Amino acid sequence: MSALRKILVPGSLLLVPLALVGCSNDAGKGAPAKAHASDAVVYEADYPAYDSFDDIVRTADVIVRGTVVGSRVTESKPEVSTEGDPLTNPQAGLTAEEAAETDPVVITVSTVKVSEVLSGEGKVAVGDTVEVSQLGGTLDGVAYEEQSTTTLSKDGTDYVLMLADHGEAAPYDLLNPEQALYTVEAEEQIEPVAEEGFDDIGTVDELAETAEEIVQP
């Protein structure tokens, strides 16, 4: 049996449906389904899409190169917000009562050691660690997944991340889980993790030069 709910994902743009796969309903018709250890929860999220690589570079608050040194899986709930543009801030106008009734979402927060800052100097420095949140993870025996998300791996992978800054109290997140996630390969070439990422970016140095040209003070 499956269940379908709508929840608000902090940092994303739209309401997100989630499906519980493999859950049971022992209490009878109309009772809420209960998740067991074998359950999987599938998120479907809408993220902003970018027409060009220049657009995403221009939009990013920070672009860093680094490796994952740790991670944790936790739950996140939307924050109460009484102002802002609903098109860019999904929590705009969210009351305390609405926030309390909104189901939390499961996120993986990875700690990334920064080896190079390609854009956003002043916010992050080489040697810093930054936290990056992604939708999904395994919590209490239940796997939570989002189809477009590739979770950052603590296996020495050399990443380039294009990040949005949500303030000192919140982790960064990727502007788009497919268009903002890259790895550094042989001869410093930058390659997209997903097919939907941008090709032909060039080397790390070339990206730094592009960002310097695009992001003017």
PDB file of N, CA, C and O in Angstrom, residues 49-61 63 119 162 175 179 182 198-201 206-207 209-216:
ATOM      1  N   ALA A  49      15.724  25.795 -12.448  1.00  0.00           N
ATOM      2  CA  ALA A  49      16.562  25.303 -13.545  1.00  0.00           C
ATOM      3  C   ALA A  49      17.225  26.491 -14.223  1.00  0.00           C
ATOM      4  O   ALA A  49      16.651  27.589 -14.287  1.00  0.00           O
ATOM      5  N   TYR A  50      18.419  26.275 -14.736  1.00  0.00           N
ATOM      6  CA  TYR A  50      19.216  27.359 -15.324  1.00  0.00           C
ATOM      7  C   TYR A  50      19.460  27.088 -16.803  1.00  0.00           C
ATOM      8  O   TYR A  50      19.761  25.960 -17.206  1.00  0.00           O
ATOM      9  N   ASP A  51      19.300  28.136 -17.605  1.00  0.00           N
ATOM     10  CA  ASP A  51      19.409  28.000 -19.061  1.00  0.00           C
ATOM     11  C   ASP A  51      20.846  27.870 -19.530  1.00  0.00           C
ATOM     12  O   ASP A  51      21.100  27.334 -20.602  1.00  0.00           O
ATOM     13  N   SER A  52      21.779  28.381 -18.748  1.00  0.00           N
ATOM     14  CA  SER A  52      23.180  28.342 -19.164  1.00  0.00           C
ATOM     15  C   SER A  52      24.083  28.216 -17.943  1.00  0.00           C
ATOM     16  O   SER A  52      23.670  28.496 -16.813  1.00  0.00           O
ATOM     17  N   PHE A  53      25.319  27.810 -18.210  1.00  0.00           N
ATOM     18  CA  PHE A  53      26.292  27.707 -17.135  1.00  0.00           C
ATOM     19  C   PHE A  53      26.572  29.084 -16.531  1.00  0.00           C
ATOM     20  O   PHE A  53      26.713  29.218 -15.309  1.00  0.00           O
ATOM     21  N   ASP A  54      26.622  30.111 -17.363  1.00  0.00           N
ATOM     22  CA  ASP A  54      26.845  31.468 -16.856  1.00  0.00           C
ATOM     23  C   ASP A  54      25.758  31.873 -15.864  1.00  0.00           C
ATOM     24  O   ASP A  54      26.031  32.547 -14.865  1.00  0.00           O
ATOM     25  N   ASP A  55      24.510  31.463 -16.138  1.00  0.00           N
ATOM     26  CA  ASP A  55      23.401  31.816 -15.247  1.00  0.00           C
ATOM     27  C   ASP A  55      23.587  31.224 -13.854  1.00  0.00           C
ATOM     28  O   ASP A  55      23.361  31.891 -12.847  1.00  0.00           O
ATOM     29  N   ILE A  56      24.005  29.979 -13.804  1.00  0.00           N
ATOM     30  CA  ILE A  56      24.141  29.346 -12.490  1.00  0.00           C
ATOM     31  C   ILE A  56      25.361  29.884 -11.755  1.00  0.00           C
ATOM     32  O   ILE A  56      25.351  30.047 -10.534  1.00  0.00           O
ATOM     33  N   VAL A  57      26.424  30.215 -12.489  1.00  0.00           N
ATOM     34  CA  VAL A  57      27.592  30.834 -11.863  1.00  0.00           C
ATOM     35  C   VAL A  57      27.220  32.195 -11.292  1.00  0.00           C
ATOM     36  O   VAL A  57      27.612  32.557 -10.175  1.00  0.00           O
ATOM     37  N   ARG A  58      26.440  32.946 -12.044  1.00  0.00           N
ATOM     38  CA  ARG A  58      26.016  34.281 -11.607  1.00  0.00           C
ATOM     39  C   ARG A  58      25.131  34.206 -10.369  1.00  0.00           C
ATOM     40  O   ARG A  58      25.168  35.080  -9.488  1.00  0.00           O
ATOM     41  N   THR A  59      24.317  33.170 -10.278  1.00  0.00           N
ATOM     42  CA  THR A  59      23.359  33.040  -9.184  1.00  0.00           C
ATOM     43  C   THR A  59      23.988  32.503  -7.901  1.00  0.00           C
ATOM     44  O   THR A  59      23.549  32.830  -6.794  1.00  0.00           O
ATOM     45  N   ALA A  60      25.020  31.691  -8.044  1.00  0.00           N
ATOM     46  CA  ALA A  60      25.624  31.040  -6.871  1.00  0.00           C
ATOM     47  C   ALA A  60      26.184  32.065  -5.887  1.00  0.00           C
ATOM     48  O   ALA A  60      26.875  33.005  -6.278  1.00  0.00           O
ATOM     49  N   ASP A  61      25.892  31.866  -4.610  1.00  0.00           N
ATOM     50  CA  ASP A  61      26.498  32.705  -3.578  1.00  0.00           C
ATOM     51  C   ASP A  61      27.954  32.306  -3.353  1.00  0.00           C
ATOM     52  O   ASP A  61      28.799  33.150  -3.063  1.00  0.00           O
ATOM     53  N   ILE A  63      30.981  29.248  -4.808  1.00  0.00           N
ATOM     54  CA  ILE A  63      31.400  28.080  -5.586  1.00  0.00           C
ATOM     55  C   ILE A  63      32.710  27.597  -4.978  1.00  0.00           C
ATOM     56  O   ILE A  63      33.684  28.354  -4.919  1.00  0.00           O
ATOM     57  N   SER A 119      34.440  31.135  -6.259  1.00  0.00           N
ATOM     58  CA  SER A 119      33.600  32.335  -6.227  1.00  0.00           C
ATOM     59  C   SER A 119      33.047  32.463  -4.819  1.00  0.00           C
ATOM     60  O   SER A 119      32.756  31.452  -4.165  1.00  0.00           O
ATOM     61  N   MET A 162      28.185  24.389  -6.426  1.00  0.00           N
ATOM     62  CA  MET A 162      27.625  25.722  -6.631  1.00  0.00           C
ATOM     63  C   MET A 162      26.478  25.887  -5.645  1.00  0.00           C
ATOM     64  O   MET A 162      25.437  25.240  -5.778  1.00  0.00           O
ATOM     65  N   LEU A 175      22.307  24.820  -5.727  1.00  0.00           N
ATOM     66  CA  LEU A 175      21.290  25.575  -6.442  1.00  0.00           C
ATOM     67  C   LEU A 175      20.350  24.654  -7.214  1.00  0.00           C
ATOM     68  O   LEU A 175      19.166  24.944  -7.367  1.00  0.00           O
ATOM     69  N   GLN A 179      22.479  20.419 -11.897  1.00  0.00           N
ATOM     70  CA  GLN A 179      23.240  21.440 -12.616  1.00  0.00           C
ATOM     71  C   GLN A 179      24.317  22.105 -11.767  1.00  0.00           C
ATOM     72  O   GLN A 179      25.154  22.833 -12.297  1.00  0.00           O
ATOM     73  N   TYR A 182      29.482  18.909  -9.512  1.00  0.00           N
ATOM     74  CA  TYR A 182      30.516  18.489 -10.464  1.00  0.00           C
ATOM     75  C   TYR A 182      31.656  17.814  -9.721  1.00  0.00           C
ATOM     76  O   TYR A 182      31.810  17.972  -8.501  1.00  0.00           O
ATOM     77  N   PHE A 198      26.064  20.790 -16.874  1.00  0.00           N
ATOM     78  CA  PHE A 198      26.652  21.467 -18.030  1.00  0.00           C
ATOM     79  C   PHE A 198      27.989  20.825 -18.403  1.00  0.00           C
ATOM     80  O   PHE A 198      28.819  20.517 -17.544  1.00  0.00           O
ATOM     81  N   ASP A 199      28.194  20.626 -19.706  1.00  0.00           N
ATOM     82  CA  ASP A 199      29.437  20.060 -20.223  1.00  0.00           C
ATOM     83  C   ASP A 199      30.398  21.176 -20.630  1.00  0.00           C
ATOM     84  O   ASP A 199      30.030  22.349 -20.688  1.00  0.00           O
ATOM     85  N   ASP A 200      31.617  20.773 -20.946  1.00  0.00           N
ATOM     86  CA  ASP A 200      32.603  21.686 -21.530  1.00  0.00           C
ATOM     87  C   ASP A 200      32.872  22.906 -20.650  1.00  0.00           C
ATOM     88  O   ASP A 200      33.044  24.027 -21.150  1.00  0.00           O
ATOM     89  N   ILE A 201      32.894  22.692 -19.336  1.00  0.00           N
ATOM     90  CA  ILE A 201      33.218  23.796 -18.425  1.00  0.00           C
ATOM     91  C   ILE A 201      34.702  24.125 -18.493  1.00  0.00           C
ATOM     92  O   ILE A 201      35.109  25.268 -18.344  1.00  0.00           O
ATOM     93  N   GLU A 206      39.943  27.603 -15.285  1.00  0.00           N
ATOM     94  CA  GLU A 206      39.077  28.272 -16.253  1.00  0.00           C
ATOM     95  C   GLU A 206      37.739  28.644 -15.639  1.00  0.00           C
ATOM     96  O   GLU A 206      37.182  29.718 -15.932  1.00  0.00           O
ATOM     97  N   LEU A 207      37.218  27.782 -14.756  1.00  0.00           N
ATOM     98  CA  LEU A 207      35.982  28.126 -14.064  1.00  0.00           C
ATOM     99  C   LEU A 207      36.190  29.332 -13.154  1.00  0.00           C
ATOM    100  O   LEU A 207      35.340  30.235 -13.091  1.00  0.00           O
ATOM    101  N   GLU A 209      38.261  31.758 -13.575  1.00  0.00           N
ATOM    102  CA  GLU A 209      38.346  32.937 -14.434  1.00  0.00           C
ATOM    103  C   GLU A 209      36.959  33.354 -14.923  1.00  0.00           C
ATOM    104  O   GLU A 209      36.624  34.544 -14.953  1.00  0.00           O
ATOM    105  N   THR A 210      36.149  32.359 -15.302  1.00  0.00           N
ATOM    106  CA  THR A 210      34.783  32.650 -15.745  1.00  0.00           C
ATOM    107  C   THR A 210      33.981  33.309 -14.639  1.00  0.00           C
ATOM    108  O   THR A 210      33.274  34.298 -14.854  1.00  0.00           O
ATOM    109  N   ALA A 211      34.087  32.762 -13.423  1.00  0.00           N
ATOM    110  CA  ALA A 211      33.352  33.319 -12.296  1.00  0.00           C
ATOM    111  C   ALA A 211      33.788  34.743 -11.992  1.00  0.00           C
ATOM    112  O   ALA A 211      32.967  35.605 -11.682  1.00  0.00           O
ATOM    113  N   GLU A 212      35.092  35.013 -12.109  1.00  0.00           N
ATOM    114  CA  GLU A 212      35.595  36.364 -11.843  1.00  0.00           C
ATOM    115  C   GLU A 212      35.037  37.355 -12.860  1.00  0.00           C
ATOM    116  O   GLU A 212      34.719  38.498 -12.511  1.00  0.00           O
ATOM    117  N   GLU A 213      34.895  36.921 -14.093  1.00  0.00           N
ATOM    118  CA  GLU A 213      34.373  37.797 -15.132  1.00  0.00           C
ATOM    119  C   GLU A 213      32.870  38.044 -14.951  1.00  0.00           C
ATOM    120  O   GLU A 213      32.380  39.147 -15.205  1.00  0.00           O
ATOM    121  N   ILE A 214      32.151  36.999 -14.535  1.00  0.00           N
ATOM    122  CA  ILE A 214      30.687  37.098 -14.444  1.00  0.00           C
ATOM    123  C   ILE A 214      30.240  37.798 -13.178  1.00  0.00           C
ATOM    124  O   ILE A 214      29.323  38.630 -13.194  1.00  0.00           O
ATOM    125  N   VAL A 215      30.860  37.433 -12.059  1.00  0.00           N
ATOM    126  CA  VAL A 215      30.430  37.955 -10.766  1.00  0.00           C
ATOM    127  C   VAL A 215      31.204  39.236 -10.465  1.00  0.00           C
ATOM    128  O   VAL A 215      32.300  39.220  -9.912  1.00  0.00           O
ATOM    129  N   GLN A 216      30.621  40.344 -10.815  1.00  0.00           N
ATOM    130  CA  GLN A 216      31.257  41.638 -10.584  1.00  0.00           C
ATOM    131  C   GLN A 216      30.804  42.186  -9.229  1.00  0.00           C
ATOM    132  O   GLN A 216      29.661  42.036  -8.832  1.00  0.00           O
TER     133      GLN A 216
END
